[in-house]
Amino acid sequence: MRSVVSQTAGICPPFWYLRVFALCGGLFFATCSLAQDQESAEVSGQTETATAEQQQQQRRAERAVDELEKPLYSPFIERYVLDELKQLRTDMAAQKVSLTESITDRQLSAADKAISYATDTITYFFYLIAGFSSLLVIMGWTSIRDVKEKVHSLANEEISKLVEQYEARLRSIEEQLSEKTQHIEDNRDEIELTQEVHSLWLRAGREQTPTGKIAVYDQILKLRPNDGEALTYKADAVLELDEPQWAINLCLQALQIDSQNGNAYYQLGCAYAYLEQCDEAVEYLSKALDISVTYRDEALEDSAFNKLHEYQPFVELMGIQSDEGSLKG
C-alpha cells in the first residue's frame, strides 16, 4: 500500500490528499452520528414502553383502591401493601439498572460498528485511489490537471453547442413574433380601413343627389381602388346624370376585377338601353340573370328598360308573354 501511494505521490498534487482525508473524515462522522441516532431512537422506544407499563400498573392499583367498599384497617394487610411497595421499588430500580446497561451496550456496539465501517470505507477508498492512479499511469496521463483540462474543454464545447442551439431557437422565435406583430398591425390597419369604408357606404346611402353619391364613391375608390362594388354603384349614379358611356367604362373596370359581378352586367345593360343599343342591352342583362334571377324583377321596374318592352328578345328574356298568357288563362 505504501509503495502504491509513493508511486502516485508524484502524479497527484499534495492538496488532493488533503481533500481525500477531509472527505473520509466527513464520512466517518456522518456514519457515527447516524448509528447513534438509530440507537437513541431504539432506547427511547424501550423507555417509552417501560413507562407505559408502569403507568398501566399504577392505573390498575388506583382502580383497585377506588373499588374498595370499606377501608383496610388490618395490620396484616397494611404490612402486605408496604412489602409490595418495597418490592415494586426494588424491581423498578433493577429495571432502571438493566435499561442503563442495555443502552450503554448498544451505544458501544453502535460506536464499534461505525468505527469499523469508517475504517473499511477509508481502506476501500484508498484502494480505489491506487487503482485509479495505476490506470492513469498505464494510459499515459501525467497528472490530474490534464484530466481536468480535458473535462473543461469538453464541457465548454458542449456548452457552446447548446448555446448555439438556443440562440437559433431564440432567433426563430423572434422572427415568428415579428411576423405575428406585423400581421396584427396589418389586421388593425385593415379593420380601420373597413370601418372608414363602411361609414362612407352609410354616407352614400344618405346622399340624395347623384353628384354627392359619386363624390362618396370616389372616396371609397381612393381607399380601395379595386372595389368593384363601388365602381358599379358609381356607374348607377352616373346613369342618373345621363352619362351612359362613362357608366360603361366603369362597369368594364369592375368586370376586370370580378368577372362574376352581376350588378356590373346589369348596369351595362342599363347603359346600352340608354344608348338604344338593344342587342347589347339584352346580352348583358341575360348575363346578369344567369348570375342571379333577382335582377328580373328589378329590370321590369327599371325605367331604363322601358324602351325595350316592345323589343322581342327582351320580351322573351323577361318572360313577359308567358306572364300575360298565365293572366289570360
PDB file of C-alpha atoms in Angstrom, residues 108-240:
ATOM      1  CA  LEU A 108     -20.780   0.838  22.464  1.00  0.00           C
ATOM      2  CA  SER A 109     -21.807  -1.628  19.757  1.00  0.00           C
ATOM      3  CA  ALA A 110     -23.012   1.220  17.544  1.00  0.00           C
ATOM      4  CA  ALA A 111     -19.740   3.102  18.010  1.00  0.00           C
ATOM      5  CA  ASP A 112     -17.815  -0.094  17.248  1.00  0.00           C
ATOM      6  CA  LYS A 113     -19.839  -0.648  14.063  1.00  0.00           C
ATOM      7  CA  ALA A 114     -19.385   2.963  12.984  1.00  0.00           C
ATOM      8  CA  ILE A 115     -15.630   2.838  13.527  1.00  0.00           C
ATOM      9  CA  SER A 116     -15.307  -0.439  11.634  1.00  0.00           C
ATOM     10  CA  TYR A 117     -17.492   0.881   8.796  1.00  0.00           C
ATOM     11  CA  ALA A 118     -15.440   4.103   8.546  1.00  0.00           C
ATOM     12  CA  THR A 119     -12.190   2.098   8.602  1.00  0.00           C
ATOM     13  CA  ASP A 120     -13.421  -0.182   5.818  1.00  0.00           C
ATOM     14  CA  THR A 121     -14.631   2.797   3.802  1.00  0.00           C
ATOM     15  CA  ILE A 122     -11.279   4.565   4.062  1.00  0.00           C
ATOM     16  CA  THR A 123      -9.445   1.357   3.156  1.00  0.00           C
ATOM     17  CA  TYR A 124     -11.605   0.751   0.078  1.00  0.00           C
ATOM     18  CA  PHE A 125     -11.278   4.393  -0.866  1.00  0.00           C
ATOM     19  CA  PHE A 126      -7.508   4.169  -0.791  1.00  0.00           C
ATOM     20  CA  TYR A 127      -7.702   1.013  -2.884  1.00  0.00           C
ATOM     21  CA  LEU A 128      -9.806   2.932  -5.377  1.00  0.00           C
ATOM     22  CA  ILE A 129      -7.293   5.800  -5.426  1.00  0.00           C
ATOM     23  CA  ALA A 130      -4.451   3.359  -6.007  1.00  0.00           C
ATOM     24  CA  GLY A 131      -6.310   1.643  -8.850  1.00  0.00           C
ATOM     25  CA  PHE A 132      -7.231   4.945 -10.475  1.00  0.00           C
ATOM     26  CA  SER A 133      -3.645   6.198 -10.181  1.00  0.00           C
ATOM     27  CA  SER A 134      -2.350   2.986 -11.747  1.00  0.00           C
ATOM     28  CA  LEU A 135      -4.857   3.346 -14.557  1.00  0.00           C
ATOM     29  CA  LEU A 136      -3.680   6.894 -15.183  1.00  0.00           C
ATOM     30  CA  VAL A 137      -0.066   5.743 -15.279  1.00  0.00           C
ATOM     31  CA  ILE A 138      -0.948   2.966 -17.748  1.00  0.00           C
ATOM     32  CA  MET A 139      -2.910   5.346 -20.007  1.00  0.00           C
ATOM     33  CA  GLY A 140      -0.062   7.806 -20.058  1.00  0.00           C
ATOM     34  CA  TRP A 141      -1.619  10.682 -18.167  1.00  0.00           C
ATOM     35  CA  THR A 142       0.921  12.819 -16.346  1.00  0.00           C
ATOM     36  CA  SER A 143      -1.363  14.428 -13.793  1.00  0.00           C
ATOM     37  CA  ILE A 144      -4.960  15.009 -12.787  1.00  0.00           C
ATOM     38  CA  ARG A 145      -4.635  18.519 -14.225  1.00  0.00           C
ATOM     39  CA  ASP A 146      -4.671  17.080 -17.756  1.00  0.00           C
ATOM     40  CA  VAL A 147      -7.915  15.271 -16.977  1.00  0.00           C
ATOM     41  CA  LYS A 148      -9.368  18.451 -15.510  1.00  0.00           C
ATOM     42  CA  GLU A 149      -8.379  20.499 -18.552  1.00  0.00           C
ATOM     43  CA  LYS A 150      -9.789  17.852 -20.893  1.00  0.00           C
ATOM     44  CA  VAL A 151     -13.056  17.774 -18.992  1.00  0.00           C
ATOM     45  CA  HIS A 152     -13.244  21.562 -19.064  1.00  0.00           C
ATOM     46  CA  SER A 153     -12.619  21.651 -22.808  1.00  0.00           C
ATOM     47  CA  LEU A 154     -15.287  19.025 -23.461  1.00  0.00           C
ATOM     48  CA  ALA A 155     -17.707  20.866 -21.192  1.00  0.00           C
ATOM     49  CA  ASN A 156     -17.013  24.147 -22.986  1.00  0.00           C
ATOM     50  CA  GLU A 157     -17.629  22.515 -26.356  1.00  0.00           C
ATOM     51  CA  GLU A 158     -20.945  21.038 -25.228  1.00  0.00           C
ATOM     52  CA  ILE A 159     -21.975  24.326 -23.643  1.00  0.00           C
ATOM     53  CA  SER A 160     -21.119  26.238 -26.823  1.00  0.00           C
ATOM     54  CA  LYS A 161     -23.203  23.793 -28.876  1.00  0.00           C
ATOM     55  CA  LEU A 162     -26.150  24.210 -26.521  1.00  0.00           C
ATOM     56  CA  VAL A 163     -25.771  27.992 -26.613  1.00  0.00           C
ATOM     57  CA  GLU A 164     -25.780  27.985 -30.420  1.00  0.00           C
ATOM     58  CA  GLN A 165     -28.895  25.804 -30.498  1.00  0.00           C
ATOM     59  CA  TYR A 166     -30.751  28.036 -28.049  1.00  0.00           C
ATOM     60  CA  GLU A 167     -29.647  31.161 -29.907  1.00  0.00           C
ATOM     61  CA  ALA A 168     -31.010  29.678 -33.147  1.00  0.00           C
ATOM     62  CA  ARG A 169     -34.288  28.854 -31.421  1.00  0.00           C
ATOM     63  CA  LEU A 170     -34.493  32.344 -29.960  1.00  0.00           C
ATOM     64  CA  ARG A 171     -33.856  33.878 -33.388  1.00  0.00           C
ATOM     65  CA  SER A 172     -36.627  31.769 -34.925  1.00  0.00           C
ATOM     66  CA  ILE A 173     -38.992  32.726 -32.087  1.00  0.00           C
ATOM     67  CA  GLU A 174     -38.091  36.382 -32.577  1.00  0.00           C
ATOM     68  CA  GLU A 175     -38.781  36.128 -36.305  1.00  0.00           C
ATOM     69  CA  GLN A 176     -42.130  34.472 -35.645  1.00  0.00           C
ATOM     70  CA  LEU A 177     -43.019  37.161 -33.132  1.00  0.00           C
ATOM     71  CA  SER A 178     -42.102  39.903 -35.588  1.00  0.00           C
ATOM     72  CA  GLU A 179     -44.244  38.237 -38.260  1.00  0.00           C
ATOM     73  CA  LYS A 180     -47.159  37.933 -35.848  1.00  0.00           C
ATOM     74  CA  THR A 181     -46.719  41.573 -34.845  1.00  0.00           C
ATOM     75  CA  GLN A 182     -46.697  42.675 -38.467  1.00  0.00           C
ATOM     76  CA  HIS A 183     -49.765  40.553 -39.149  1.00  0.00           C
ATOM     77  CA  ILE A 184     -51.560  42.149 -36.193  1.00  0.00           C
ATOM     78  CA  GLU A 185     -50.604  45.621 -37.420  1.00  0.00           C
ATOM     79  CA  ASP A 186     -51.884  44.800 -40.908  1.00  0.00           C
ATOM     80  CA  ASN A 187     -55.145  43.473 -39.488  1.00  0.00           C
ATOM     81  CA  ARG A 188     -55.557  46.585 -37.382  1.00  0.00           C
ATOM     82  CA  ASP A 189     -54.998  48.805 -40.425  1.00  0.00           C
ATOM     83  CA  GLU A 190     -57.450  46.692 -42.400  1.00  0.00           C
ATOM     84  CA  ILE A 191     -60.050  46.982 -39.644  1.00  0.00           C
ATOM     85  CA  GLU A 192     -59.640  50.753 -39.535  1.00  0.00           C
ATOM     86  CA  LEU A 193     -59.911  50.901 -43.329  1.00  0.00           C
ATOM     87  CA  THR A 194     -63.024  48.698 -43.269  1.00  0.00           C
ATOM     88  CA  GLN A 195     -64.655  50.897 -40.657  1.00  0.00           C
ATOM     89  CA  GLU A 196     -63.890  54.007 -42.698  1.00  0.00           C
ATOM     90  CA  VAL A 197     -65.230  52.423 -45.903  1.00  0.00           C
ATOM     91  CA  HIS A 198     -68.350  51.256 -44.050  1.00  0.00           C
ATOM     92  CA  SER A 199     -69.000  54.803 -42.819  1.00  0.00           C
ATOM     93  CA  LEU A 200     -68.601  56.053 -46.396  1.00  0.00           C
ATOM     94  CA  TRP A 201     -71.143  53.490 -47.637  1.00  0.00           C
ATOM     95  CA  LEU A 202     -73.588  54.695 -44.984  1.00  0.00           C
ATOM     96  CA  ARG A 203     -72.954  58.254 -46.079  1.00  0.00           C
ATOM     97  CA  ALA A 204     -73.550  57.307 -49.718  1.00  0.00           C
ATOM     98  CA  GLY A 205     -76.887  55.767 -48.738  1.00  0.00           C
ATOM     99  CA  ARG A 206     -77.928  59.074 -47.155  1.00  0.00           C
ATOM    100  CA  GLU A 207     -76.954  61.160 -50.181  1.00  0.00           C
ATOM    101  CA  GLN A 208     -79.908  62.354 -52.288  1.00  0.00           C
ATOM    102  CA  THR A 209     -78.134  63.691 -55.385  1.00  0.00           C
ATOM    103  CA  PRO A 210     -76.128  61.637 -57.909  1.00  0.00           C
ATOM    104  CA  THR A 211     -73.244  64.123 -57.670  1.00  0.00           C
ATOM    105  CA  GLY A 212     -72.963  63.619 -53.891  1.00  0.00           C
ATOM    106  CA  LYS A 213     -73.061  59.835 -54.322  1.00  0.00           C
ATOM    107  CA  ILE A 214     -70.322  59.986 -56.978  1.00  0.00           C
ATOM    108  CA  ALA A 215     -68.118  62.050 -54.610  1.00  0.00           C
ATOM    109  CA  VAL A 216     -68.557  59.468 -51.829  1.00  0.00           C
ATOM    110  CA  TYR A 217     -67.859  56.562 -54.210  1.00  0.00           C
ATOM    111  CA  ASP A 218     -64.686  58.342 -55.323  1.00  0.00           C
ATOM    112  CA  GLN A 219     -63.543  58.477 -51.686  1.00  0.00           C
ATOM    113  CA  ILE A 220     -64.220  54.734 -51.354  1.00  0.00           C
ATOM    114  CA  LEU A 221     -62.266  54.029 -54.550  1.00  0.00           C
ATOM    115  CA  LYS A 222     -59.429  56.198 -53.251  1.00  0.00           C
ATOM    116  CA  LEU A 223     -59.188  53.936 -50.213  1.00  0.00           C
ATOM    117  CA  ARG A 224     -59.845  50.726 -52.186  1.00  0.00           C
ATOM    118  CA  PRO A 225     -59.075  51.166 -55.884  1.00  0.00           C
ATOM    119  CA  ASN A 226     -60.115  47.574 -56.698  1.00  0.00           C
ATOM    120  CA  ASP A 227     -63.564  47.785 -55.127  1.00  0.00           C
ATOM    121  CA  GLY A 228     -65.805  46.518 -57.958  1.00  0.00           C
ATOM    122  CA  GLU A 229     -68.983  47.144 -55.979  1.00  0.00           C
ATOM    123  CA  ALA A 230     -68.121  50.835 -55.606  1.00  0.00           C
ATOM    124  CA  LEU A 231     -67.463  51.045 -59.359  1.00  0.00           C
ATOM    125  CA  THR A 232     -70.873  49.562 -60.211  1.00  0.00           C
ATOM    126  CA  TYR A 233     -72.740  51.839 -57.792  1.00  0.00           C
ATOM    127  CA  LYS A 234     -70.845  54.796 -59.212  1.00  0.00           C
ATOM    128  CA  ALA A 235     -71.951  53.659 -62.676  1.00  0.00           C
ATOM    129  CA  ASP A 236     -75.558  53.648 -61.449  1.00  0.00           C
ATOM    130  CA  ALA A 237     -75.166  57.241 -60.203  1.00  0.00           C
ATOM    131  CA  VAL A 238     -73.514  58.254 -63.473  1.00  0.00           C
ATOM    132  CA  LEU A 239     -76.516  56.892 -65.413  1.00  0.00           C
ATOM    133  CA  GLU A 240     -78.727  59.220 -63.386  1.00  0.00           C
TER     134      GLU A 240
END
